[in-house]
Amino acid sequence: PKSDFEYWLQALGFDLGNPFENVEADQERAFLPECFVEVDGYETIKGNKTVIAFAERGGGKSTLRIELANQLAPISFSSTILAVECTDFGLLVARKRSSGILTIEDLVYFLLHRGVQILLCMFSSDPTLQEFIPETVSLRQQRDVRASRLPIPSRIRLAQLIRNYYPSLVNPESLYSRIRSLENNFAPSLREFNDAVTSQRLRELLTNTCENFGGTLELLADLIDYSEFVKDKNITPREQLLSFLEVVHDAELDRVHFLLDRLDEQQETADDPKAQVDIIEPLLADLTILEMQGVTFKFFLPRETRDIALSRSTVRRDRLTDYAITVEWGRDLLKQLLDKRLLIYSNRQVHSLSPLCKNISINVRGETLELDTW
């Protein structure tokens, strides 16, 4: 049953609920494009240059990240830029805990672990990501066409990248789920399927059991059957990224945007700006990676990390300053944000707080706002 508060909200016109209930942007991906407000510097933030966006907690960092990702592949499949959202730093936290220090090798492994997962979404749906990449018939067809165009050398390279950075993407359980999502009638025994995968005869099995073998199904088979390789331990982090970029380009994408966000929301780094800088310092300090052609990094960091990063001897102060943008929210931007949320959550019935908030004021970062004057 609805609470009195919910009935009150509905009576005011808010059919979609409380416009201020959620405090995490990731919980509102569907609404964000309509609620989004362009802050000063947004055009620079979304461009093809590396940027560090500093903002206070609750200052819209994740909203910026999600807005950028929504405009890029794989969410916007027609985009020629691949967005790799990096919001879980557990791999790096665990590595730092065990070794005491992080290197650029660790950071590149982290980036490519996430990168190959997102790149594979250009060819095949991922059950773990369908919350923000809904599967449609049209999208499945586009994936199928893109998969059919990927040349054999890039199939081999993609197989190697997956084996190096995210092998569980092609374990039998994961593959079986992906194939079933494409072919409802695909139903070999698990033992038969496991045997085909481990003996690298997946193409043979799929050819004999799938009516529409080709496209995505053929690519998935090739990722298994082409997986023989010898790992080159001497390959540099830059060369690892270049190998990833080659597949990206062959997938008909021009570049990659790595979006790094929510460092201040990790349990191990929350409320510890120094620990947050420790995690990304190897990347901030390596200009050969930061300034690679075809790769852009977008860091969304708390303001408290700025001075700490500038104080590190490994980080070029001039470059960090060149990349930096501080997100500021003035009265006019806050009014735009509030009005947009009211419109969306009320199905465009409520256009302003003024009729609802006579003689009510709120305090936003030290500034008192009289709502009935809005």
Coordinates of C-alpha atoms in Angstrom, one line a residue, residues 35-212:
C35 CA 17.3 15.7 -16.5
F36 CA 20.8 16.5 -17.5
V37 CA 22.1 20.1 -17.2
E38 CA 25.3 21.2 -19.0
V39 CA 27.8 22.6 -16.5
D40 CA 30.5 25.1 -17.5
G41 CA 33.2 23.3 -19.4
Y42 CA 30.9 20.4 -20.5
E43 CA 32.0 20.8 -24.2
T44 CA 35.6 20.3 -23.1
I45 CA 34.7 17.4 -20.8
K46 CA 32.9 15.4 -23.6
G47 CA 35.6 16.2 -26.3
N48 CA 38.3 13.9 -27.5
K49 CA 40.9 15.1 -25.1
T50 CA 41.9 13.7 -21.7
V51 CA 40.1 15.6 -18.9
I52 CA 40.0 15.5 -15.1
A53 CA 36.7 16.8 -13.8
F54 CA 37.0 17.7 -10.2
A55 CA 33.8 18.2 -8.2
E56 CA 32.5 18.0 -4.7
R57 CA 30.8 14.9 -3.5
G58 CA 27.3 15.0 -4.9
G59 CA 28.5 17.5 -7.4
G60 CA 27.5 15.6 -10.5
K61 CA 30.6 13.5 -11.4
S62 CA 28.7 10.3 -12.0
T63 CA 26.0 12.2 -13.9
L64 CA 28.6 13.5 -16.3
R65 CA 30.1 10.0 -16.8
I66 CA 26.7 8.4 -17.5
E67 CA 25.7 11.2 -19.9
L68 CA 28.9 10.7 -21.9
A69 CA 28.5 6.9 -21.9
N70 CA 24.8 7.2 -23.0
Q71 CA 26.0 9.1 -26.1
L72 CA 28.7 6.6 -27.1
A73 CA 28.9 2.9 -28.0
P74 CA 27.9 0.4 -27.0
I75 CA 24.8 2.2 -25.5
S76 CA 24.5 4.4 -28.6
F77 CA 25.3 1.7 -31.2
S78 CA 25.7 4.2 -34.0
S79 CA 28.5 6.1 -32.3
T80 CA 32.1 5.5 -33.5
I81 CA 33.5 6.0 -30.0
L82 CA 33.6 3.2 -27.5
A83 CA 32.9 4.2 -23.9
V84 CA 34.5 2.0 -21.2
E85 CA 33.0 2.9 -17.9
C86 CA 35.4 2.0 -15.0
T87 CA 33.6 2.3 -11.7
D88 CA 34.7 -0.8 -9.8
F89 CA 38.4 -0.5 -8.6
G90 CA 38.4 -3.8 -6.7
L91 CA 41.1 -5.3 -8.9
L92 CA 43.5 -2.4 -8.2
V93 CA 42.6 -2.2 -4.5
A94 CA 43.4 -5.9 -4.1
R95 CA 46.6 -5.5 -6.0
K96 CA 47.8 -2.6 -3.9
R97 CA 46.9 -4.5 -0.7
S98 CA 49.0 -7.5 -1.8
S99 CA 52.0 -5.7 -3.2
G100 CA 51.9 -2.3 -1.5
I101 CA 52.4 -0.4 -4.8
L102 CA 50.7 0.0 -8.1
T103 CA 52.4 0.2 -11.5
I104 CA 51.3 1.3 -14.9
E105 CA 51.1 -2.4 -15.8
D106 CA 48.5 -2.8 -13.1
L107 CA 46.5 0.1 -14.4
V108 CA 46.6 -1.0 -18.0
Y109 CA 45.5 -4.5 -17.0
F110 CA 42.6 -2.9 -15.1
L111 CA 41.6 -0.8 -18.1
L112 CA 41.7 -3.7 -20.5
H113 CA 39.9 -6.1 -18.2
R114 CA 36.9 -3.8 -18.5
G115 CA 37.7 -2.8 -22.1
V116 CA 37.5 -6.2 -23.6
Q117 CA 34.2 -6.8 -21.8
I118 CA 32.7 -3.7 -23.2
L119 CA 34.2 -4.3 -26.7
L120 CA 32.6 -7.8 -26.8
C121 CA 29.2 -6.0 -26.3
M122 CA 29.6 -4.6 -29.8
F123 CA 29.2 -8.2 -31.1
S124 CA 27.3 -10.1 -28.4
S125 CA 24.9 -9.2 -25.6
D126 CA 26.3 -9.5 -22.0
P127 CA 23.7 -10.6 -19.4
T128 CA 25.5 -8.6 -16.7
L129 CA 25.2 -5.3 -18.7
Q130 CA 21.7 -5.5 -20.1
E131 CA 20.4 -3.2 -17.3
F132 CA 21.9 -0.3 -19.2
I133 CA 22.3 -1.9 -22.7
P134 CA 18.8 -3.3 -23.3
E135 CA 18.7 -6.0 -26.0
T136 CA 16.4 -5.3 -29.0
V137 CA 15.9 -7.1 -32.3
S138 CA 17.4 -4.2 -34.2
L139 CA 20.5 -4.1 -31.9
R140 CA 21.0 -7.9 -32.3
Q141 CA 20.9 -7.5 -36.0
Q142 CA 23.4 -4.7 -36.0
R143 CA 25.7 -6.7 -33.7
D144 CA 25.4 -9.6 -36.1
V145 CA 26.5 -7.5 -39.1
R146 CA 29.4 -5.9 -37.2
A147 CA 30.6 -9.3 -36.1
S148 CA 30.5 -10.7 -39.6
R149 CA 32.8 -7.8 -40.8
L150 CA 35.5 -8.4 -38.2
P151 CA 38.5 -9.8 -40.1
I152 CA 40.2 -13.0 -39.0
P153 CA 43.4 -11.3 -37.6
S154 CA 41.3 -9.2 -35.3
R155 CA 39.3 -12.3 -34.2
I156 CA 42.5 -13.9 -33.2
R157 CA 43.7 -10.8 -31.5
L158 CA 40.4 -10.4 -29.6
A159 CA 40.6 -14.0 -28.5
Q160 CA 44.1 -13.3 -27.1
L161 CA 42.9 -10.2 -25.4
I162 CA 40.0 -11.9 -23.7
R163 CA 42.3 -14.8 -22.6
N164 CA 44.8 -12.3 -21.2
Y165 CA 42.4 -9.9 -19.5
Y166 CA 39.0 -11.5 -18.9
P167 CA 39.0 -15.2 -19.6
S168 CA 35.7 -15.9 -17.8
L169 CA 34.0 -14.1 -20.6
V170 CA 34.5 -17.2 -22.7
N171 CA 34.2 -19.9 -20.2
P172 CA 31.6 -22.6 -21.0
E173 CA 28.9 -21.3 -18.7
S174 CA 29.1 -17.7 -20.0
L175 CA 29.3 -18.9 -23.7
Y176 CA 26.3 -21.2 -23.3
S177 CA 24.2 -18.3 -22.0
R178 CA 25.3 -16.0 -24.8
I179 CA 24.5 -18.6 -27.5
R180 CA 21.1 -19.4 -26.0
S181 CA 20.2 -15.7 -26.1
L182 CA 20.8 -15.9 -29.9
E183 CA 19.4 -19.4 -30.6
N184 CA 16.5 -20.4 -28.5
N185 CA 16.6 -23.9 -29.9
F186 CA 20.2 -24.4 -29.0
A187 CA 20.2 -27.2 -26.4
P188 CA 23.1 -29.6 -26.5
S189 CA 24.0 -31.4 -23.3
L190 CA 26.3 -29.4 -21.1
R191 CA 28.9 -32.2 -21.4
E192 CA 28.8 -32.1 -25.2
F193 CA 29.1 -28.3 -25.1
N194 CA 32.0 -28.3 -22.6
D195 CA 33.8 -30.9 -24.7
A196 CA 33.4 -28.7 -27.8
V197 CA 34.8 -25.7 -26.0
T198 CA 37.7 -27.4 -24.3
S199 CA 38.7 -29.2 -27.5
Q200 CA 38.3 -26.0 -29.6
R201 CA 35.6 -27.5 -31.8
L202 CA 32.9 -25.0 -31.1
R203 CA 32.4 -24.0 -34.8
E204 CA 31.8 -27.7 -35.6
L205 CA 29.1 -27.9 -32.9
L206 CA 27.4 -24.7 -33.8
T207 CA 27.4 -25.4 -37.5
N208 CA 25.6 -28.7 -36.8
T209 CA 23.1 -27.4 -34.3
C210 CA 22.3 -23.7 -35.2
E211 CA 20.0 -22.8 -38.1
N212 CA 21.5 -19.4 -38.6

